[in-house]
């Protein structure tokens, strides 16, 4: 039997983390490996838990989701699915996140209010399955020599 794919949930809302975990429960080949409430915890847990997928919010205190995404891609590239009210089709933050290495996004506002987030379950499950089936691991982000410097090819 193949071990389940491990997912790290990152959101500053404990309610959203728990709701997302419940949405994933029907996926027998997926397990939630851990939870993080901010970007710093996310980066640390990506190294520690080595998840197959990270589902992450963008707007969080301290290190936000974009900063955490960039760190994850430079230190331990891992597929990241953004689950945020900021990640809408065509939005600047969405485009930046996809360029930085995120594999896909879900707009939380499609559910209406945060209390209705369970309505996103079919979309989240489908995207999680697609990412995990693809086996796609993002390449490491280009290293920067100094702030504002051009990337250096290895």
N, C-alpha and C. Protein backbone atom coordinates (compact mmCIF):
# COMPACT_ATOMS: atom_id res chain seq x y z
N UNK A 1 0.84 -1.19 0.00
CA UNK A 1 0.00 0.00 0.00
C UNK A 1 0.88 1.25 0.00
N UNK A 2 0.50 2.21 -0.81
CA UNK A 2 1.23 3.46 -0.92
C UNK A 2 0.92 4.34 0.29
N UNK A 3 1.95 4.91 0.90
CA UNK A 3 1.68 5.81 2.04
C UNK A 3 0.89 7.02 1.57
N UNK A 4 0.07 7.59 2.46
CA UNK A 4 -0.71 8.77 2.07
C UNK A 4 0.19 9.96 1.80
N UNK A 5 -0.29 10.84 0.95
CA UNK A 5 0.41 12.10 0.66
C UNK A 5 0.19 13.03 1.84
N UNK A 6 1.25 13.74 2.20
CA UNK A 6 1.22 14.59 3.40
C UNK A 6 1.02 16.04 3.01
N UNK A 7 0.07 16.70 3.71
CA UNK A 7 -0.28 18.08 3.43
C UNK A 7 -0.06 18.92 4.69
N UNK A 8 0.54 20.09 4.50
CA UNK A 8 0.71 21.07 5.57
C UNK A 8 -0.29 22.19 5.34
N UNK A 9 -1.09 22.53 6.36
CA UNK A 9 -2.09 23.59 6.27
C UNK A 9 -1.56 24.84 6.97
N UNK A 10 -1.59 25.96 6.25
CA UNK A 10 -1.04 27.22 6.78
C UNK A 10 -2.08 28.33 6.64
N UNK A 11 -2.58 28.80 7.77
CA UNK A 11 -3.53 29.91 7.80
C UNK A 11 -3.53 30.47 9.21
N UNK A 12 -3.65 31.78 9.34
CA UNK A 12 -3.66 32.36 10.69
C UNK A 12 -4.99 32.10 11.40
N UNK A 13 -5.99 31.63 10.70
CA UNK A 13 -7.28 31.30 11.30
C UNK A 13 -7.34 29.81 11.65
N UNK A 14 -7.46 29.52 12.94
CA UNK A 14 -7.60 28.12 13.36
C UNK A 14 -8.87 27.52 12.76
N UNK A 15 -9.92 28.32 12.62
CA UNK A 15 -11.16 27.84 12.02
C UNK A 15 -10.93 27.38 10.59
N UNK A 16 -10.21 28.17 9.80
CA UNK A 16 -9.95 27.81 8.40
C UNK A 16 -9.05 26.58 8.33
N UNK A 17 -8.04 26.51 9.20
CA UNK A 17 -7.17 25.31 9.19
C UNK A 17 -8.00 24.06 9.46
N UNK A 18 -8.85 24.11 10.47
CA UNK A 18 -9.67 22.95 10.83
C UNK A 18 -10.69 22.64 9.73
N UNK A 19 -11.31 23.67 9.15
CA UNK A 19 -12.27 23.46 8.07
C UNK A 19 -11.59 22.81 6.86
N UNK A 20 -10.40 23.26 6.54
CA UNK A 20 -9.66 22.68 5.41
C UNK A 20 -9.30 21.23 5.70
N UNK A 21 -8.89 20.96 6.94
CA UNK A 21 -8.59 19.58 7.31
C UNK A 21 -9.82 18.70 7.13
N UNK A 22 -10.96 19.18 7.54
CA UNK A 22 -12.21 18.40 7.38
C UNK A 22 -12.54 18.18 5.91
N UNK A 23 -12.24 19.17 5.07
CA UNK A 23 -12.49 19.02 3.63
C UNK A 23 -11.63 17.92 3.03
N UNK A 24 -10.44 17.72 3.60
CA UNK A 24 -9.52 16.72 3.06
C UNK A 24 -9.77 15.32 3.61
N UNK A 25 -10.51 15.20 4.71
CA UNK A 25 -10.72 13.90 5.35
C UNK A 25 -11.26 12.82 4.42
N UNK A 26 -12.17 13.12 3.47
CA UNK A 26 -12.65 12.07 2.58
C UNK A 26 -11.59 11.51 1.62
N UNK A 27 -10.48 12.21 1.46
CA UNK A 27 -9.41 11.75 0.57
C UNK A 27 -8.55 10.74 1.33
N UNK A 28 -8.81 9.47 1.11
CA UNK A 28 -8.15 8.42 1.89
C UNK A 28 -6.64 8.37 1.68
N UNK A 29 -6.15 8.87 0.56
CA UNK A 29 -4.72 8.84 0.28
C UNK A 29 -4.02 10.13 0.65
N UNK A 30 -4.69 10.97 1.45
CA UNK A 30 -4.13 12.25 1.89
C UNK A 30 -4.25 12.35 3.40
N UNK A 31 -3.18 12.83 4.04
CA UNK A 31 -3.25 13.09 5.48
C UNK A 31 -2.68 14.47 5.77
N UNK A 32 -3.25 15.12 6.77
CA UNK A 32 -2.73 16.41 7.19
C UNK A 32 -1.56 16.13 8.12
N UNK A 33 -0.38 16.57 7.69
CA UNK A 33 0.85 16.31 8.44
C UNK A 33 1.08 17.35 9.53
N UNK A 34 0.50 18.54 9.36
CA UNK A 34 0.72 19.58 10.35
C UNK A 34 -0.04 20.84 10.02
N UNK A 35 0.01 21.79 10.96
CA UNK A 35 -0.67 23.08 10.85
C UNK A 35 0.33 24.18 11.21
N UNK A 36 0.21 25.31 10.53
CA UNK A 36 1.02 26.49 10.86
C UNK A 36 0.11 27.71 10.81
N UNK A 37 0.37 28.66 11.70
CA UNK A 37 -0.45 29.87 11.79
C UNK A 37 0.19 31.07 11.11
N UNK A 38 1.43 30.92 10.61
CA UNK A 38 2.10 32.03 9.93
C UNK A 38 3.22 31.49 9.05
N UNK A 39 3.83 32.39 8.30
CA UNK A 39 4.87 31.99 7.36
C UNK A 39 6.11 31.39 8.00
N UNK A 40 6.52 31.96 9.15
CA UNK A 40 7.71 31.43 9.83
C UNK A 40 7.51 29.96 10.20
N UNK A 41 6.35 29.66 10.79
CA UNK A 41 6.05 28.27 11.15
C UNK A 41 5.99 27.40 9.90
N UNK A 42 5.42 27.93 8.83
CA UNK A 42 5.30 27.17 7.59
C UNK A 42 6.67 26.75 7.06
N UNK A 43 7.58 27.69 6.99
CA UNK A 43 8.93 27.38 6.47
C UNK A 43 9.60 26.32 7.35
N UNK A 44 9.50 26.52 8.67
CA UNK A 44 10.11 25.55 9.59
C UNK A 44 9.50 24.16 9.41
N UNK A 45 8.18 24.09 9.31
CA UNK A 45 7.51 22.80 9.19
C UNK A 45 7.72 22.14 7.83
N UNK A 46 7.92 22.94 6.79
CA UNK A 46 8.24 22.35 5.48
C UNK A 46 9.55 21.58 5.58
N UNK A 47 10.53 22.15 6.26
CA UNK A 47 11.80 21.45 6.45
C UNK A 47 11.63 20.23 7.35
N UNK A 48 10.90 20.39 8.43
CA UNK A 48 10.75 19.33 9.42
C UNK A 48 9.87 18.18 8.93
N UNK A 49 8.72 18.49 8.36
CA UNK A 49 7.74 17.47 7.99
C UNK A 49 7.88 16.98 6.55
N UNK A 50 8.51 17.76 5.69
CA UNK A 50 8.69 17.43 4.28
C UNK A 50 7.37 17.00 3.64
N UNK A 51 6.37 17.89 3.67
CA UNK A 51 5.07 17.54 3.09
C UNK A 51 5.13 17.43 1.57
N UNK A 52 4.13 16.77 1.01
CA UNK A 52 4.01 16.66 -0.45
C UNK A 52 3.31 17.87 -1.04
N UNK A 53 2.59 18.61 -0.18
CA UNK A 53 1.83 19.78 -0.61
C UNK A 53 1.64 20.71 0.57
N UNK A 54 1.68 22.01 0.30
CA UNK A 54 1.36 23.04 1.29
C UNK A 54 0.13 23.78 0.79
N UNK A 55 -0.88 23.90 1.64
CA UNK A 55 -2.04 24.74 1.34
C UNK A 55 -1.90 25.96 2.24
N UNK A 56 -1.77 27.15 1.61
CA UNK A 56 -1.37 28.32 2.40
C UNK A 56 -2.17 29.57 2.05
N UNK A 57 -2.48 30.33 3.11
CA UNK A 57 -3.09 31.65 2.98
C UNK A 57 -1.99 32.64 2.59
N UNK A 58 -2.39 33.79 2.09
CA UNK A 58 -1.43 34.85 1.76
C UNK A 58 -1.35 35.87 2.88
N UNK A 59 -2.48 36.33 3.37
CA UNK A 59 -2.52 37.40 4.35
C UNK A 59 -2.42 36.83 5.77
N UNK A 60 -1.22 36.89 6.34
CA UNK A 60 -0.97 36.40 7.70
C UNK A 60 -0.03 37.36 8.40
N UNK A 61 -0.09 37.41 9.74
CA UNK A 61 0.82 38.31 10.47
C UNK A 61 2.27 37.81 10.40
N UNK A 62 3.19 38.72 10.61
CA UNK A 62 4.61 38.34 10.55
C UNK A 62 4.97 38.05 9.11
N UNK A 63 5.62 36.91 8.88
CA UNK A 63 5.96 36.51 7.52
C UNK A 63 4.67 36.08 6.82
N UNK A 64 4.31 36.79 5.76
CA UNK A 64 3.06 36.46 5.07
C UNK A 64 3.26 35.29 4.10
N UNK A 65 2.19 34.91 3.44
CA UNK A 65 2.24 33.77 2.55
C UNK A 65 3.17 33.95 1.36
N UNK A 66 3.25 35.16 0.81
CA UNK A 66 4.16 35.40 -0.32
C UNK A 66 5.61 35.25 0.11
N UNK A 67 5.95 35.82 1.28
CA UNK A 67 7.33 35.69 1.77
C UNK A 67 7.64 34.22 2.07
N UNK A 68 6.69 33.52 2.66
CA UNK A 68 6.91 32.10 2.97
C UNK A 68 7.04 31.29 1.68
N UNK A 69 6.23 31.59 0.69
CA UNK A 69 6.31 30.90 -0.60
C UNK A 69 7.71 31.06 -1.20
N UNK A 70 8.21 32.28 -1.19
CA UNK A 70 9.55 32.53 -1.74
C UNK A 70 10.62 31.76 -0.98
N UNK A 71 10.51 31.74 0.35
CA UNK A 71 11.49 30.98 1.16
C UNK A 71 11.39 29.49 0.89
N UNK A 72 10.18 28.97 0.84
CA UNK A 72 9.99 27.54 0.58
C UNK A 72 10.59 27.18 -0.78
N UNK A 73 10.33 27.99 -1.78
CA UNK A 73 10.83 27.68 -3.12
C UNK A 73 12.35 27.77 -3.21
N UNK A 74 12.94 28.64 -2.40
CA UNK A 74 14.40 28.75 -2.45
C UNK A 74 15.10 27.72 -1.57
N UNK A 75 14.44 27.28 -0.50
CA UNK A 75 15.09 26.38 0.46
C UNK A 75 14.70 24.91 0.30
N UNK A 76 13.44 24.63 0.05
CA UNK A 76 12.97 23.25 -0.12
C UNK A 76 11.73 23.28 -1.00
N UNK A 77 11.94 23.37 -2.32
CA UNK A 77 10.80 23.50 -3.24
C UNK A 77 9.75 22.41 -2.99
N UNK A 78 8.54 22.86 -2.77
CA UNK A 78 7.39 22.01 -2.45
C UNK A 78 6.18 22.61 -3.14
N UNK A 79 5.30 21.80 -3.72
CA UNK A 79 4.09 22.36 -4.31
C UNK A 79 3.27 23.14 -3.28
N UNK A 80 2.85 24.34 -3.66
CA UNK A 80 2.05 25.20 -2.78
C UNK A 80 0.77 25.57 -3.51
N UNK A 81 -0.36 25.28 -2.85
CA UNK A 81 -1.68 25.69 -3.32
C UNK A 81 -2.13 26.82 -2.42
N UNK A 82 -2.37 27.99 -3.00
CA UNK A 82 -2.79 29.13 -2.19
C UNK A 82 -4.30 29.10 -1.98
N UNK A 83 -4.72 29.31 -0.75
CA UNK A 83 -6.12 29.39 -0.36
C UNK A 83 -6.28 30.73 0.34
N UNK A 84 -6.74 31.73 -0.42
CA UNK A 84 -6.73 33.09 0.12
C UNK A 84 -7.84 33.92 -0.50
N UNK A 85 -8.28 34.94 0.23
CA UNK A 85 -9.25 35.88 -0.32
C UNK A 85 -8.56 36.87 -1.26
N UNK A 86 -7.23 36.85 -1.30
CA UNK A 86 -6.48 37.75 -2.17
C UNK A 86 -6.17 37.14 -3.53
N UNK A 87 -6.26 35.82 -3.64
CA UNK A 87 -5.86 35.14 -4.87
C UNK A 87 -7.07 34.93 -5.77
N UNK A 88 -7.32 35.94 -6.58
CA UNK A 88 -8.40 35.88 -7.57
C UNK A 88 -7.79 35.75 -8.95
N UNK A 89 -8.56 35.23 -9.87
CA UNK A 89 -8.13 35.11 -11.26
C UNK A 89 -7.66 36.48 -11.76
N UNK A 90 -6.43 36.55 -12.25
CA UNK A 90 -5.89 37.77 -12.82
C UNK A 90 -5.37 38.80 -11.83
N UNK A 91 -5.55 38.59 -10.53
CA UNK A 91 -5.06 39.55 -9.54
C UNK A 91 -3.54 39.57 -9.53
N UNK A 92 -2.98 40.73 -9.24
CA UNK A 92 -1.52 40.87 -9.23
C UNK A 92 -0.86 39.89 -8.26
N UNK A 93 -1.42 39.74 -7.06
CA UNK A 93 -0.82 38.83 -6.08
C UNK A 93 -0.88 37.38 -6.59
N UNK A 94 -1.91 37.03 -7.30
CA UNK A 94 -2.03 35.69 -7.86
C UNK A 94 -0.94 35.46 -8.90
N UNK A 95 -0.77 36.42 -9.78
CA UNK A 95 0.25 36.29 -10.82
C UNK A 95 1.65 36.22 -10.22
N UNK A 96 1.90 37.06 -9.21
CA UNK A 96 3.21 37.02 -8.53
C UNK A 96 3.44 35.67 -7.87
N UNK A 97 2.40 35.14 -7.23
CA UNK A 97 2.52 33.84 -6.55
C UNK A 97 2.80 32.73 -7.54
N UNK A 98 2.11 32.72 -8.66
CA UNK A 98 2.34 31.69 -9.66
C UNK A 98 3.75 31.80 -10.24
N UNK A 99 4.21 33.03 -10.46
CA UNK A 99 5.58 33.24 -10.94
C UNK A 99 6.60 32.79 -9.91
N UNK A 100 6.27 32.94 -8.63
CA UNK A 100 7.20 32.56 -7.54
C UNK A 100 7.21 31.06 -7.29
N UNK A 101 6.28 30.32 -7.90
CA UNK A 101 6.31 28.87 -7.76
C UNK A 101 5.05 28.21 -7.25
N UNK A 102 4.02 28.97 -6.86
CA UNK A 102 2.76 28.34 -6.45
C UNK A 102 2.21 27.55 -7.64
N UNK A 103 1.60 26.40 -7.36
CA UNK A 103 1.10 25.56 -8.45
C UNK A 103 -0.34 25.89 -8.82
N UNK A 104 -1.09 26.47 -7.90
CA UNK A 104 -2.49 26.82 -8.18
C UNK A 104 -3.02 27.67 -7.03
N UNK A 105 -4.28 28.08 -7.13
CA UNK A 105 -4.88 28.91 -6.09
C UNK A 105 -6.37 28.64 -6.01
N UNK A 106 -6.93 28.95 -4.85
CA UNK A 106 -8.37 28.92 -4.61
C UNK A 106 -8.72 30.24 -3.94
N UNK A 107 -9.75 30.89 -4.46
CA UNK A 107 -10.22 32.15 -3.91
C UNK A 107 -11.22 31.86 -2.80
N UNK A 108 -10.87 32.19 -1.56
CA UNK A 108 -11.77 31.96 -0.42
C UNK A 108 -13.09 32.69 -0.59
N UNK A 109 -13.09 33.83 -1.27
CA UNK A 109 -14.32 34.60 -1.38
C UNK A 109 -15.37 33.90 -2.24
N UNK A 110 -14.98 32.89 -3.00
CA UNK A 110 -15.95 32.13 -3.78
C UNK A 110 -16.94 31.40 -2.87
N UNK A 111 -16.57 31.22 -1.60
CA UNK A 111 -17.46 30.56 -0.64
C UNK A 111 -18.47 31.52 -0.05
N UNK A 112 -18.28 32.79 -0.23
CA UNK A 112 -19.13 33.79 0.43
C UNK A 112 -18.43 34.26 1.69
N UNK A 113 -18.94 33.86 2.86
CA UNK A 113 -18.30 34.23 4.12
C UNK A 113 -17.40 33.10 4.59
N UNK A 114 -16.52 33.41 5.53
CA UNK A 114 -15.62 32.39 6.06
C UNK A 114 -16.41 31.23 6.69
N UNK A 115 -17.58 31.51 7.20
CA UNK A 115 -18.40 30.45 7.79
C UNK A 115 -18.92 29.48 6.74
N UNK A 116 -18.91 29.89 5.48
CA UNK A 116 -19.37 29.04 4.37
C UNK A 116 -18.22 28.37 3.64
N UNK A 117 -17.02 28.40 4.21
CA UNK A 117 -15.84 27.91 3.52
C UNK A 117 -15.96 26.44 3.11
N UNK A 118 -16.78 25.68 3.82
CA UNK A 118 -16.96 24.27 3.46
C UNK A 118 -17.52 24.11 2.05
N UNK A 119 -18.13 25.16 1.52
CA UNK A 119 -18.63 25.11 0.15
C UNK A 119 -17.52 24.97 -0.88
N UNK A 120 -16.30 25.27 -0.48
CA UNK A 120 -15.15 25.14 -1.38
C UNK A 120 -14.59 23.72 -1.43
N UNK A 121 -15.13 22.83 -0.63
CA UNK A 121 -14.58 21.47 -0.52
C UNK A 121 -14.38 20.78 -1.87
N UNK A 122 -15.36 20.76 -2.77
CA UNK A 122 -15.15 20.06 -4.04
C UNK A 122 -13.99 20.65 -4.85
N UNK A 123 -13.87 21.97 -4.85
CA UNK A 123 -12.78 22.63 -5.59
C UNK A 123 -11.44 22.30 -4.95
N UNK A 124 -11.36 22.42 -3.64
CA UNK A 124 -10.10 22.14 -2.95
C UNK A 124 -9.70 20.68 -3.14
N UNK A 125 -10.62 19.77 -2.97
CA UNK A 125 -10.29 18.34 -3.16
C UNK A 125 -9.79 18.08 -4.58
N UNK A 126 -10.47 18.65 -5.56
CA UNK A 126 -10.07 18.44 -6.95
C UNK A 126 -8.67 18.99 -7.21
N UNK A 127 -8.39 20.17 -6.68
CA UNK A 127 -7.07 20.77 -6.91
C UNK A 127 -5.98 20.00 -6.16
N UNK A 128 -6.27 19.56 -4.94
CA UNK A 128 -5.30 18.77 -4.18
C UNK A 128 -4.99 17.48 -4.94
N UNK A 129 -6.01 16.80 -5.40
CA UNK A 129 -5.81 15.56 -6.16
C UNK A 129 -4.97 15.82 -7.42
N UNK A 130 -5.31 16.88 -8.15
CA UNK A 130 -4.58 17.19 -9.37
C UNK A 130 -3.11 17.46 -9.10
N UNK A 131 -2.83 18.25 -8.08
CA UNK A 131 -1.43 18.57 -7.75
C UNK A 131 -0.69 17.31 -7.32
N UNK A 132 -1.29 16.54 -6.45
CA UNK A 132 -0.60 15.35 -5.93
C UNK A 132 -0.44 14.28 -7.00
N UNK A 133 -1.38 14.15 -7.90
CA UNK A 133 -1.26 13.17 -8.99
C UNK A 133 -0.19 13.58 -9.99
N UNK A 134 -0.03 14.90 -10.18
CA UNK A 134 0.94 15.37 -11.17
C UNK A 134 2.37 15.06 -10.76
N UNK A 135 2.60 14.97 -9.44
CA UNK A 135 3.96 14.74 -8.96
C UNK A 135 4.88 15.92 -9.22
N UNK A 136 4.31 17.05 -9.60
CA UNK A 136 5.10 18.24 -9.92
C UNK A 136 5.79 18.80 -8.68
N UNK A 137 7.10 18.93 -8.77
CA UNK A 137 7.86 19.59 -7.72
C UNK A 137 8.49 20.81 -8.37
N UNK A 138 8.21 22.00 -7.85
CA UNK A 138 8.76 23.21 -8.46
C UNK A 138 10.28 23.20 -8.40
N UNK A 139 10.92 23.75 -9.43
CA UNK A 139 12.38 23.87 -9.37
C UNK A 139 12.77 24.91 -8.34
N UNK A 140 13.98 24.81 -7.81
CA UNK A 140 14.42 25.83 -6.85
C UNK A 140 14.37 27.21 -7.49
N UNK A 141 14.03 28.20 -6.70
CA UNK A 141 14.00 29.58 -7.18
C UNK A 141 15.42 30.03 -7.47
N UNK A 142 15.59 30.90 -8.46
CA UNK A 142 16.93 31.41 -8.74
C UNK A 142 17.47 32.15 -7.52
N UNK A 143 18.74 31.95 -7.25
CA UNK A 143 19.37 32.63 -6.11
C UNK A 143 19.74 34.04 -6.50
N UNK A 144 19.61 34.93 -5.54
CA UNK A 144 19.94 36.33 -5.77
C UNK A 144 21.27 36.64 -5.08
N UNK A 145 22.14 37.32 -5.77
CA UNK A 145 23.44 37.69 -5.21
C UNK A 145 23.27 38.78 -4.15
N UNK A 146 22.43 39.73 -4.43
CA UNK A 146 22.15 40.82 -3.49
C UNK A 146 20.76 41.33 -3.80
N UNK A 147 20.19 42.06 -2.89
CA UNK A 147 18.85 42.59 -3.13
C UNK A 147 18.82 43.37 -4.43
N UNK A 148 17.89 43.02 -5.30
CA UNK A 148 17.77 43.72 -6.56
C UNK A 148 18.70 43.22 -7.65
N UNK A 149 19.59 42.28 -7.34
CA UNK A 149 20.51 41.77 -8.35
C UNK A 149 19.79 40.78 -9.26
N UNK A 150 20.33 40.61 -10.43
CA UNK A 150 19.75 39.64 -11.38
C UNK A 150 20.05 38.23 -10.88
N UNK A 151 19.22 37.29 -11.26
CA UNK A 151 19.45 35.91 -10.84
C UNK A 151 20.67 35.35 -11.52
N UNK A 152 21.32 34.42 -10.85
CA UNK A 152 22.53 33.82 -11.36
C UNK A 152 22.22 32.38 -11.71
N UNK A 153 22.51 31.98 -12.94
CA UNK A 153 22.28 30.60 -13.36
C UNK A 153 23.37 29.71 -12.79
N UNK A 154 23.01 28.51 -12.31
CA UNK A 154 24.03 27.60 -11.76
C UNK A 154 24.91 27.03 -12.84
